[in-house]
Tab-separated table of C-alpha atoms in Angstrom:
chain	number	residue	atom	x	y	z
A	201	MET	CA	93.120	111.382	119.334
A	202	SER	CA	89.921	109.434	119.746
A	203	ASP	CA	89.581	106.145	117.943
A	204	GLU	CA	86.849	105.747	115.341
A	205	PHE	CA	85.599	102.602	117.103
A	206	ASP	CA	85.154	104.465	120.381
A	207	GLY	CA	81.527	103.942	121.437
A	208	LYS	CA	80.696	101.851	118.358
A	209	ILE	CA	78.480	98.770	118.629
A	210	VAL	CA	80.136	95.694	117.134
A	211	LEU	CA	79.032	92.071	116.805
A	212	VAL	CA	81.568	89.259	116.396
A	213	THR	CA	80.506	85.645	115.894
A	214	GLY	CA	82.832	82.720	116.512
A	215	ALA	CA	84.099	84.972	119.287
A	216	GLY	CA	85.135	82.222	121.688
A	217	SER	CA	88.471	81.383	120.089
A	218	GLY	CA	91.035	82.129	117.399
A	219	ILE	CA	90.325	84.880	114.901
A	220	GLY	CA	87.025	85.921	116.480
A	221	GLN	CA	88.538	86.187	119.948
A	222	GLU	CA	91.376	88.376	118.669
A	223	ALA	CA	88.920	90.559	116.790
A	224	VAL	CA	86.822	91.046	119.941
A	225	ARG	CA	89.956	92.046	121.826
A	226	SER	CA	91.016	94.496	119.127
A	227	PHE	CA	87.586	96.146	118.724
A	228	ALA	CA	87.214	96.368	122.521
A	229	GLU	CA	90.699	97.836	122.978
A	230	ARG	CA	89.718	100.515	120.502
A	231	GLY	CA	86.690	101.478	122.547
A	232	ALA	CA	83.843	99.537	120.965
A	233	LEU	CA	81.076	97.793	122.871
A	234	VAL	CA	81.407	94.270	121.496
A	235	TYR	CA	78.734	91.585	121.439
A	236	ALA	CA	80.669	88.326	121.411
A	237	ALA	CA	78.685	85.349	120.112
A	238	ASP	CA	79.687	81.697	120.204
A	239	LEU	CA	78.269	78.240	120.858
A	240	ASN	CA	81.220	77.521	123.140
A	241	ALA	CA	80.433	78.981	126.589
A	242	LYS	CA	83.925	78.242	127.921
A	243	GLY	CA	85.476	80.076	124.981
A	244	LEU	CA	83.188	83.046	125.531
A	245	ALA	CA	84.252	83.214	129.168
A	246	ALA	CA	87.907	83.163	128.076
A	247	THR	CA	87.221	86.002	125.628
A	248	ALA	CA	85.493	88.013	128.357
A	249	ASP	CA	88.481	87.440	130.681
A	250	LEU	CA	90.880	88.541	127.976
A	251	VAL	CA	88.942	91.753	127.349
A	252	ALA	CA	88.701	92.396	131.093
A	253	SER	CA	92.500	92.132	131.361
A	254	THR	CA	93.232	94.475	128.435
A	255	GLY	CA	90.377	96.906	128.908
A	256	GLY	CA	87.126	97.204	127.063
A	257	THR	CA	83.505	96.199	127.140
A	258	VAL	CA	82.174	92.885	125.962
A	259	ARG	CA	78.743	91.312	126.254
A	260	SER	CA	78.619	87.570	125.752
A	261	ALA	CA	75.937	85.864	123.697
A	262	HIS	CA	75.810	82.101	123.972
A	263	LEU	CA	74.019	80.750	120.903
A	264	ASP	CA	74.024	78.572	117.815
A	265	VAL	CA	74.556	81.044	114.974
A	266	ALA	CA	72.770	78.704	112.550
A	267	ASP	CA	69.559	78.769	114.619
A	268	GLU	CA	67.315	81.443	113.131
A	269	THR	CA	65.386	82.176	116.319
A	270	ALA	CA	68.596	82.519	118.310
A	271	VAL	CA	70.100	84.918	115.768
A	272	ALA	CA	66.898	86.967	115.561
A	273	ASP	CA	66.805	87.128	119.374
A	274	LEU	CA	70.440	88.287	119.556
A	275	LEU	CA	69.876	91.102	117.079
A	276	ALA	CA	66.669	92.062	118.929
A	277	ARG	CA	68.710	92.196	122.134
A	278	ILE	CA	71.317	94.427	120.487
A	279	ALA	CA	68.549	96.689	119.174
A	280	THR	CA	67.020	96.964	122.640
A	281	GLU	CA	70.250	97.438	124.586
A	282	ALA	CA	72.375	99.436	122.156
A	283	GLY	CA	69.844	100.783	119.674
A	284	ARG	CA	72.044	100.131	116.656
A	285	LEU	CA	74.785	97.998	115.128
A	286	ASP	CA	77.770	99.692	113.502
A	287	ALA	CA	79.910	96.731	112.509
A	288	ALA	CA	79.485	92.989	112.273
A	289	PHE	CA	82.192	90.372	111.837
A	290	ASN	CA	80.454	87.123	110.907
A	291	ASN	CA	83.238	84.708	111.557
A	292	ALA	CA	81.912	81.466	113.070
A	293	GLY	CA	82.902	78.369	111.161
A	294	ILE	CA	84.076	74.766	111.250
A	295	THR	CA	86.238	72.715	108.904
A	296	GLY	CA	84.191	69.527	109.071
A	297	SER	CA	85.485	66.044	108.473
A	298	THR	CA	87.752	65.098	105.580
A	299	HIS	CA	86.558	62.488	103.077
A	300	LEU	CA	86.478	62.006	99.346
A	301	LEU	CA	83.262	63.422	97.964
A	302	GLU	CA	81.767	60.010	97.189
A	303	ASP	CA	82.359	59.004	100.809
A	304	TYR	CA	81.389	62.316	102.424
A	305	PRO	CA	78.741	61.659	105.078
A	306	THR	CA	75.700	63.661	104.029
A	307	GLU	CA	74.909	64.655	107.600
A	308	ASP	CA	78.446	66.095	107.933
A	309	PHE	CA	77.996	67.995	104.681
A	310	ASP	CA	74.729	69.470	105.933
A	311	ARG	CA	76.305	70.398	109.261
A	312	VAL	CA	79.240	72.260	107.644
A	313	LEU	CA	76.922	74.156	105.300
A	314	ARG	CA	74.688	74.975	108.242
A	315	VAL	CA	77.436	76.338	110.481
A	316	ASN	CA	79.472	78.070	107.767
A	317	LEU	CA	76.922	79.314	105.249
A	318	ARG	CA	73.446	79.342	106.740
A	319	SER	CA	74.864	81.170	109.760
A	320	ILE	CA	76.217	83.981	107.595
A	321	PHE	CA	72.951	84.223	105.670
A	322	LEU	CA	71.026	84.471	108.948
A	323	ALA	CA	73.465	86.898	110.530
A	324	MET	CA	73.291	89.288	107.587
A	325	LYS	CA	69.512	88.869	107.293
A	326	TYR	CA	69.002	90.249	110.809
A	327	GLU	CA	72.013	92.609	110.897
A	328	LEU	CA	70.788	94.361	107.752
A	329	ARG	CA	67.388	94.933	109.309
A	330	LEU	CA	69.170	96.918	112.007
A	331	MET	CA	71.705	98.678	109.784
A	332	LYS	CA	69.430	99.673	106.894
A	333	PRO	CA	67.156	102.050	108.830
A	334	ALA	CA	70.268	103.611	110.394
A	335	GLY	CA	71.717	104.184	106.926
A	336	SER	CA	75.187	102.934	107.769
A	337	GLY	CA	77.185	99.912	108.786
A	338	THR	CA	79.939	97.529	107.810
A	339	ILE	CA	79.909	93.749	107.568
A	340	VAL	CA	82.880	91.428	107.182
A	341	ASN	CA	82.270	87.729	106.535
A	342	THR	CA	84.956	85.114	107.075
A	343	ALA	CA	85.392	83.034	103.951
A	344	SER	CA	88.655	81.189	103.336
A	345	VAL	CA	91.230	80.517	100.640
A	346	ALA	CA	88.957	77.490	100.161
A	347	ALA	CA	86.576	79.986	98.551
A	348	LEU	CA	89.126	80.165	95.715
A	349	THR	CA	90.583	76.668	95.626
A	350	GLY	CA	89.511	73.030	95.671
A	351	PRO	CA	91.146	71.441	98.701
A	352	GLY	CA	90.924	67.658	98.369
A	353	GLY	CA	88.675	65.944	100.895
A	354	MET	CA	87.018	69.187	101.960
A	355	SER	CA	84.040	69.393	99.647
A	356	ALA	CA	81.665	70.703	102.305
A	357	TYR	CA	84.102	73.312	103.594
A	358	ALA	CA	85.041	74.574	100.113
A	359	ALA	CA	81.404	74.673	98.996
A	360	SER	CA	80.381	76.573	102.114
A	361	LYS	CA	83.200	79.111	101.750
A	362	HIS	CA	82.538	79.636	98.027
A	363	GLY	CA	78.982	80.263	99.179
A	364	VAL	CA	80.120	82.885	101.694
A	365	HIS	CA	81.896	84.724	98.878
A	366	GLY	CA	78.729	84.682	96.758
A	367	LEU	CA	76.503	85.812	99.623
A	368	THR	CA	78.931	88.629	100.369
A	369	ARG	CA	78.869	89.913	96.815
A	370	VAL	CA	75.069	89.785	96.574
A	371	ALA	CA	74.627	91.479	99.938
A	372	ALA	CA	77.150	94.166	98.962
A	373	MET	CA	75.304	94.935	95.723
A	374	GLU	CA	71.877	94.962	97.365
A	375	ASN	CA	72.964	97.361	100.095
A	376	ALA	CA	75.235	99.683	98.156
A	377	SER	CA	72.704	102.498	98.175
A	378	HIS	CA	72.161	102.133	101.929
A	379	ASN	CA	75.733	103.066	102.848
A	380	ILE	CA	76.415	99.570	104.168
A	381	ARG	CA	79.844	98.279	103.156
A	382	ILE	CA	80.117	94.487	102.987
A	383	ASN	CA	83.289	92.509	102.297
A	384	ALA	CA	84.713	89.053	102.902
A	385	LEU	CA	87.999	87.905	104.303
A	386	ALA	CA	89.872	84.876	102.970
A	387	PRO	CA	92.326	83.643	105.574
A	388	GLY	CA	94.840	81.001	104.630
A	389	TRP	CA	96.367	78.531	107.074
A	390	THR	CA	95.827	80.131	110.487
A	391	GLU	CA	97.061	78.677	113.771
A	392	THR	CA	93.682	78.748	115.492
A	393	PRO	CA	92.599	76.158	118.063
A	394	MET	CA	90.437	74.639	115.271
A	395	VAL	CA	93.483	74.160	113.039
A	396	ALA	CA	95.725	73.147	115.935
A	397	ALA	CA	93.316	70.334	116.810
A	398	ASN	CA	93.412	69.080	113.218
A	399	SER	CA	97.216	69.458	113.077
A	400	ALA	CA	97.616	67.386	116.240
A	401	GLN	CA	95.790	64.549	114.507
A	402	ASN	CA	98.022	64.746	111.447
A	403	PRO	CA	101.280	66.562	112.281
A	404	ALA	CA	103.081	65.443	109.108
A	405	PHE	CA	100.350	66.981	106.947
A	406	ALA	CA	100.442	70.187	109.012
A	407	GLU	CA	104.204	70.469	108.556
A	408	LEU	CA	103.892	69.966	104.806
A	409	ALA	CA	101.100	72.518	104.639
A	410	ARG	CA	103.186	75.154	106.421
A	411	LYS	CA	106.147	74.492	104.104
A	412	ALA	CA	103.909	74.935	101.070
A	413	ILE	CA	103.007	78.479	102.164
A	414	PRO	CA	105.398	81.024	100.608
A	415	ALA	CA	105.670	82.750	104.012
A	416	LYS	CA	106.741	79.336	105.442
A	417	ARG	CA	104.412	79.644	108.398
A	418	GLY	CA	100.775	79.834	109.310
A	419	ALA	CA	99.129	83.068	110.368
A	420	HIS	CA	98.669	84.094	113.978
A	421	PRO	CA	94.928	84.683	114.499
A	422	LYS	CA	95.823	88.321	115.273
A	423	GLU	CA	97.031	88.823	111.715
A	424	ILE	CA	93.632	87.797	110.352
A	425	ALA	CA	91.728	89.772	112.980
A	426	ALA	CA	93.788	92.861	112.071
A	427	ALA	CA	92.531	92.609	108.484
A	428	ALA	CA	88.926	92.191	109.692
A	429	VAL	CA	89.172	95.258	111.925
A	430	TRP	CA	90.802	97.235	109.122
A	431	LEU	CA	88.065	96.233	106.653
A	432	SER	CA	85.488	97.367	109.223
A	433	SER	CA	87.171	100.748	109.566
A	434	SER	CA	86.864	103.926	107.510
A	435	GLN	CA	90.423	103.294	106.292
A	436	ALA	CA	88.872	100.735	103.906
A	437	SER	CA	86.121	103.109	102.785
A	438	TYR	CA	86.472	102.354	99.063
A	439	VAL	CA	86.842	98.568	99.475
A	440	PHE	CA	83.412	97.268	98.604
A	441	GLY	CA	82.062	93.804	97.801
A	442	GLN	CA	85.545	92.312	97.800
A	443	MET	CA	87.225	89.316	99.334
A	444	ILE	CA	90.570	90.197	100.854
A	445	VAL	CA	93.060	87.333	100.775
A	446	VAL	CA	95.323	87.041	103.839
A	447	ASP	CA	97.223	83.835	103.197
A	448	GLY	CA	100.979	84.352	103.249
A	449	GLY	CA	100.981	83.921	99.475
A	450	MET	CA	99.339	80.479	99.474
A	451	THR	CA	97.079	81.139	96.484
A	452	ILE	CA	99.492	83.093	94.270
A	453	GLY	CA	100.809	80.041	92.501
A	454	GLY	CA	104.189	79.270	93.856
A	455	PHE	CA	105.132	75.845	92.603
A	456	GLU	CA	108.725	75.722	91.398
A	457	PRO	CA	108.632	76.073	87.597
B	229	MET	CA	108.819	85.807	116.755
B	230	THR	CA	106.642	88.044	114.698
B	231	THR	CA	105.257	91.035	116.502
B	232	ILE	CA	101.922	92.235	115.242
B	233	ALA	CA	100.991	95.833	115.755
B	234	THR	CA	97.357	96.800	115.935
B	235	GLU	CA	97.620	100.554	116.081
B	236	VAL	CA	97.586	102.907	113.145
B	237	ASN	CA	100.875	104.765	113.407
B	238	GLU	CA	103.149	101.875	112.516
B	239	VAL	CA	104.913	103.619	109.656
B	240	GLU	CA	106.586	105.922	112.213
B	241	GLY	CA	110.319	105.933	111.499
B	242	LYS	CA	110.003	103.931	108.263
B	243	VAL	CA	111.475	105.199	105.016
B	244	ALA	CA	109.265	105.209	101.930
B	245	LEU	CA	109.855	105.858	98.238
B	246	VAL	CA	106.748	106.934	96.296
B	247	THR	CA	106.713	107.362	92.507
B	248	GLY	CA	104.299	109.657	90.697
B	249	ALA	CA	104.117	111.752	93.835
B	250	ALA	CA	103.510	115.219	92.356
B	251	SER	CA	99.744	114.892	92.271
B	252	GLY	CA	96.724	112.653	92.717
B	253	ILE	CA	97.079	109.309	94.431
B	254	GLY	CA	100.880	109.508	94.701
B	255	ARG	CA	100.778	112.864	96.413
B	256	ALA	CA	98.139	111.630	98.855
B	257	ILE	CA	100.300	108.582	99.637
B	258	ALA	CA	103.458	110.652	100.171
B	259	GLU	CA	101.604	113.105	102.416
B	260	LEU	CA	99.787	110.434	104.437
B	261	LEU	CA	102.907	108.351	105.056
B	262	HIS	CA	104.792	111.505	106.038
B	263	ALA	CA	101.974	112.640	108.329
B	264	ARG	CA	102.064	109.210	110.011
B	265	GLY	CA	105.736	109.631	110.776
B	266	ALA	CA	107.512	108.071	107.804
B	267	LYS	CA	110.454	109.655	105.994
B	268	VAL	CA	109.614	109.965	102.318
B	269	VAL	CA	111.350	110.235	98.965
B	270	ALA	CA	108.765	111.690	96.567
B	271	GLU	CA	109.603	111.083	92.913
B	272	ASP	CA	107.927	112.410	89.771
B	273	ILE	CA	108.728	113.429	86.208
B	274	ASP	CA	106.729	116.603	86.964
B	275	PRO	CA	108.942	119.248	88.632
B	276	ALA	CA	105.915	120.266	90.729
B	277	VAL	CA	106.902	117.413	93.052
B	278	THR	CA	109.564	119.697	94.540
B	279	GLU	CA	106.760	121.724	96.184
B	280	LEU	CA	106.260	118.781	98.557
B	281	ALA	CA	109.750	119.097	100.054
B	282	ARG	CA	109.763	119.540	103.829
B	283	ASP	CA	111.459	118.154	106.899
B	284	GLY	CA	111.596	114.385	106.413
B	285	LEU	CA	110.497	114.534	102.775
B	286	VAL	CA	112.952	114.870	99.891
B	287	THR	CA	112.021	114.999	96.227
B	288	LEU	CA	113.443	113.639	92.986
B	289	VAL	CA	112.488	114.907	89.536
B	290	ALA	CA	113.076	112.014	87.175
B	291	ASP	CA	111.538	109.754	84.543
B	292	ILE	CA	110.816	106.370	86.184
B	293	THR	CA	111.564	104.578	82.904
B	294	ALA	CA	114.970	106.178	82.298
B	295	GLU	CA	118.077	104.101	82.811
B	296	GLY	CA	119.518	104.802	86.254
B	297	THR	CA	116.463	106.535	87.768
B	298	ALA	CA	115.514	103.654	90.068
B	299	GLU	CA	119.123	103.364	91.275
B	300	LYS	CA	119.207	107.116	91.906
B	301	ALA	CA	115.910	107.068	93.808
B	302	VAL	CA	116.969	104.213	96.094
B	303	ALA	CA	120.365	105.864	96.649
B	304	LEU	CA	118.551	109.063	97.634
B	305	ALA	CA	116.502	107.184	100.239
B	306	LEU	CA	119.592	105.495	101.666
B	307	GLY	CA	121.635	108.706	101.538
B	308	SER	CA	118.930	110.907	103.077
B	309	PHE	CA	117.409	108.549	105.621
B	310	GLY	CA	119.742	105.558	105.920
B	311	ARG	CA	117.403	102.786	104.751
B	312	LEU	CA	114.401	101.866	102.626
B	313	ASP	CA	111.351	100.102	104.084
B	314	ILE	CA	108.493	100.903	101.708
B	315	LEU	CA	108.277	101.317	97.940
B	316	VAL	CA	105.050	102.490	96.332
B	317	ASN	CA	104.992	102.100	92.540
B	318	ASN	CA	102.259	104.580	91.842
B	319	ALA	CA	103.380	106.416	88.704
B	320	GLY	CA	101.251	105.542	85.709
B	321	ARG	CA	99.623	107.006	82.639
B	322	ILE	CA	96.717	106.021	80.433
B	323	LEU	CA	96.589	105.747	76.648
B	324	TYR	CA	93.113	106.018	75.198
B	325	LYS	CA	93.106	104.635	71.657
B	326	ASN	CA	91.425	101.773	69.854
B	327	LEU	CA	93.741	98.880	69.207
B	328	VAL	CA	93.576	99.235	65.415
B	329	ASP	CA	94.819	102.822	65.742
B	330	MET	CA	97.604	102.034	68.182
B	331	SER	CA	101.207	102.290	67.031
B	332	ARG	CA	104.068	100.234	68.383
B	333	GLU	CA	105.371	103.456	69.966
B	334	ASP	CA	102.025	103.964	71.742
B	335	TRP	CA	102.108	100.412	73.053
B	336	ASN	CA	105.732	100.617	74.191
B	337	TRP	CA	105.160	103.976	75.912
B	338	GLN	CA	102.245	102.537	77.920
B	339	MET	CA	104.203	99.429	78.945
B	340	GLU	CA	107.262	101.488	79.856
B	341	THR	CA	105.341	103.918	82.072
B	342	ASN	CA	103.070	101.396	83.788
B	343	VAL	CA	105.182	98.243	84.035
B	344	THR	CA	108.838	98.800	83.217
B	345	GLY	CA	109.220	101.685	85.661
B	346	ALA	CA	107.687	99.576	88.430
B	347	PHE	CA	109.901	96.616	87.531
B	348	LEU	CA	113.061	98.726	87.714
B	349	HIS	CA	112.108	100.378	91.015
B	350	SER	CA	111.012	97.060	92.543
B	351	ARG	CA	114.280	95.439	91.529
B	352	GLU	CA	116.428	98.176	93.071
B	353	ALA	CA	114.263	98.566	96.169
B	354	ALA	CA	114.271	94.830	96.881
B	355	LYS	CA	118.077	94.791	96.709
B	356	ALA	CA	118.178	97.581	99.307
B	357	MET	CA	115.590	95.860	101.545
B	358	MET	CA	117.037	92.344	101.440
B	359	PRO	CA	119.843	92.929	103.974
B	360	ASN	CA	117.202	94.145	106.501
B	361	ARG	CA	115.051	91.044	105.887
B	362	SER	CA	112.030	93.321	105.869
B	363	GLY	CA	110.201	95.693	103.596
B	364	SER	CA	106.955	96.244	101.804
B	365	ILE	CA	106.292	97.019	98.158
B	366	VAL	CA	102.861	98.241	97.091
B	367	ASN	CA	101.986	98.550	93.413
B	368	ILE	CA	99.099	100.720	92.297
B	369	ALA	CA	97.270	98.463	89.873
B	370	SER	CA	93.707	98.887	88.688
B	371	TYR	CA	90.406	97.129	88.351
B	372	ALA	CA	91.590	97.090	84.733
B	373	SER	CA	94.194	94.551	85.878
B	374	TYR	CA	91.366	92.015	85.520
B	375	PHE	CA	88.470	93.756	83.802
B	376	ALA	CA	88.458	95.032	80.236
B	377	PHE	CA	87.155	98.229	78.721
B	378	PRO	CA	87.118	99.315	75.072
B	379	GLY	CA	89.701	101.874	74.034
B	380	ILE	CA	92.353	101.067	76.601
B	381	ALA	CA	93.898	97.763	75.475
B	382	ALA	CA	97.455	98.842	76.250
B	383	TYR	CA	96.383	100.158	79.656
B	384	THR	CA	94.535	96.993	80.687
B	385	ALA	CA	97.445	94.890	79.419
B	386	SER	CA	99.913	97.020	81.398
B	387	LYS	CA	97.852	96.847	84.602
B	388	GLY	CA	97.359	93.103	84.166
B	389	ALA	CA	101.115	92.815	83.814
B	390	LEU	CA	101.608	94.909	86.951
B	391	ALA	CA	99.338	92.542	88.929
B	392	GLN	CA	101.319	89.524	87.729
B	393	LEU	CA	104.616	91.311	88.412
B	394	THR	CA	103.280	91.848	91.943
B	395	ARG	CA	102.354	88.212	92.465
B	396	THR	CA	105.575	86.783	91.079
B	397	GLN	CA	107.860	89.178	92.905
B	398	ALA	CA	105.850	88.434	96.061
B	399	LEU	CA	106.925	84.791	95.855
B	400	GLU	CA	110.577	85.668	95.314
B	401	ALA	CA	110.733	88.467	97.876
B	402	ILE	CA	108.969	86.770	100.798
B	403	GLU	CA	112.021	84.496	101.044
B	404	HIS	CA	113.818	87.680	102.143
B	405	GLY	CA	111.062	88.898	104.460
B	406	ILE	CA	109.761	91.434	101.930
B	407	ARG	CA	106.018	91.577	101.207
B	408	VAL	CA	104.770	92.647	97.777
B	409	ASN	CA	101.105	93.505	97.214
B	410	ALA	CA	98.984	95.641	94.926
B	411	ILE	CA	95.839	97.724	95.058
B	412	GLY	CA	93.328	97.452	92.231
B	413	VAL	CA	92.014	100.976	92.207
B	414	GLY	CA	88.791	102.049	90.568
B	415	ASP	CA	87.846	105.568	89.595
B	416	VAL	CA	89.789	108.088	91.634
B	417	VAL	CA	89.464	111.802	91.030
B	418	THR	CA	92.920	112.747	89.703
B	419	ASN	CA	94.516	114.373	86.657
B	420	LEU	CA	95.022	110.960	84.980
B	421	LEU	CA	92.919	111.828	81.943
B	422	ASN	CA	93.872	115.482	81.657
B	423	HIS	CA	96.370	114.901	78.826
B	424	PHE	CA	93.563	114.005	76.430
B	425	ARG	CA	90.461	115.656	77.840
B	426	ASP	CA	89.990	118.970	79.626
B	427	ASP	CA	87.204	117.634	81.824
B	428	GLY	CA	89.281	114.671	83.071
B	429	ARG	CA	88.507	115.139	86.757
B	430	GLU	CA	84.795	115.704	86.175
B	431	PHE	CA	84.699	112.659	83.878
B	432	LEU	CA	86.269	110.462	86.576
B	433	ALA	CA	83.902	111.793	89.228
B	434	GLU	CA	80.938	111.148	86.925
B	435	HIS	CA	82.150	107.681	85.882
B	436	GLY	CA	82.630	106.793	89.551
B	437	ARG	CA	78.899	107.301	90.136
B	438	LYS	CA	78.381	104.063	88.215
B	439	ALA	CA	80.188	102.122	90.937
B	440	PRO	CA	77.828	100.412	93.406
B	441	ILE	CA	79.169	102.722	96.119
B	442	GLY	CA	77.898	105.599	93.973
B	443	ARG	CA	80.979	107.783	93.817
B	444	ALA	CA	84.612	107.926	92.741
B	445	ALA	CA	87.323	107.663	95.381
B	446	ASP	CA	89.264	110.467	96.947
B	447	PRO	CA	93.035	109.811	96.585
B	448	VAL	CA	93.403	109.628	100.372
B	449	GLU	CA	91.184	106.519	100.426
B	450	ILE	CA	93.800	104.738	98.325
B	451	ALA	CA	96.609	106.173	100.459
B	452	GLU	CA	94.993	104.611	103.552
B	453	ILE	CA	95.163	101.182	101.913
B	454	VAL	CA	98.845	101.725	101.158
B	455	ALA	CA	99.429	102.654	104.812
B	456	PHE	CA	97.701	99.439	105.891
B	457	LEU	CA	99.509	97.158	103.443
B	458	ALA	CA	102.867	98.733	104.323
B	459	SER	CA	102.279	98.191	108.025
B	460	GLU	CA	102.818	95.196	110.293
B	461	ARG	CA	99.047	94.833	110.505
B	462	ALA	CA	99.297	93.299	107.033
B	463	SER	CA	102.128	90.944	107.980
B	464	PHE	CA	100.447	87.868	106.441
B	465	ILE	CA	99.210	89.608	103.278
B	466	VAL	CA	101.535	88.425	100.536
B	467	GLY	CA	100.920	88.775	96.789
B	468	SER	CA	97.371	90.051	97.214
B	469	VAL	CA	95.687	92.500	94.912
B	470	VAL	CA	93.346	94.409	97.204
B	471	MET	CA	90.567	95.676	94.991
B	472	ALA	CA	89.451	99.182	95.927
B	473	ASP	CA	86.961	100.095	93.255
B	474	GLY	CA	83.794	100.898	95.175
B	475	GLY	CA	82.421	97.583	93.955
B	476	MET	CA	82.766	98.455	90.232
B	477	SER	CA	84.084	94.960	89.504
B	478	VAL	CA	81.487	93.095	91.584
B	479	PRO	CA	78.623	93.027	89.060
B	480	ILE	CA	80.881	92.258	86.083
B	481	GLY	CA	83.261	89.686	87.596
């Protein structure tokens, strides 16, 4: 049985590590030609090696996803080389530094919004220009449980992820009649290199955070990537304009009564 | 060590119990899970469910709300196939009546069919799954779990209750390795409305055109979400209500 992603053209941003890297692997294993975008050239090389070892086709794109010219150039390259874009997983993001709001360095705030929110705006802006004339496509944007909650010290991150949710809903509504299905993904605590680096700085906090998750563990990046690939597939054909929460139960409630 | 499957046939060899399986969404779920290699107990109050019987699929004609039905259904899964891995609480009805015209009997009937039956089956299924330290329960909720419409107060209340039953049981069950989630379905072309209007299916198809996606769902589209949530691909999805309403709730929520 042939896989529905066989021969499909897919773009994944934040593809050099964690969730994005696993998504590239999964799309490529299923036969897609994957454009893997990241600012981290070393990470991109690791992703390419991984795909080479498991089988599949990946084309690396080294760029800053918040730079409009770079994003426009990437989508122009995809248009030239592949002629279309079937699925996009806009996943690049950073957590930013942790400070109380009144102490939050404004330049850090701007940087987090730039990488997490502006990047998704730009990605969709140019992806839609490719998908709309084709009359089909799927987009999945990585938000976070911080799109639903107010994590202390993370004003920039939470604001950016709430923004991703809003952008997703607007884009979904605007493109409903063009057969383009757009959703967001809200991962909870995920053991990505980004989170591991933060955990190493504050292991006690990381341990407490894991214990507070009903599943009593963080997610493997594969578990988040699996949801992204599923949302991109025809198996999610009636899921539209939604944000799918993949958090081990973190946002259900869960405090002892 | 958690193993995470990425392929689509992960329900192979699993045993599933599906309520409301004689028609519509429930039938699509029972058939899809069976086609993907699961053993299935298909339960419905409608004797037509027996037509589904085949190798690896047994049927039970019973009222989900009756005392002892849930116990009987779980016993049938264990007796026929040796275990229970997946429960899908799909059975549900809709009462269309303004609140001022609604009797206590109307209200109780709606709560019994849409919440109490799911509670009883979830309780018995979880007991059977706990020794295995694995299992997945999927409740068929609705966009009416969160969004309100005139004329269906008991229905929206029952589906809201089903979503909260999902979330609370999710917290209790994950301690035993069991995941509980729900699907908030939008308009799906089924016989749901047929008991009070002859054009029920046409009405649902027409109403679905108001969704941003421009159409109602085919039952198999909901069945695919069940297959995903029941699989290891959804191993970190706990207590989620996956909305599948073609975007109906996006402009109003």
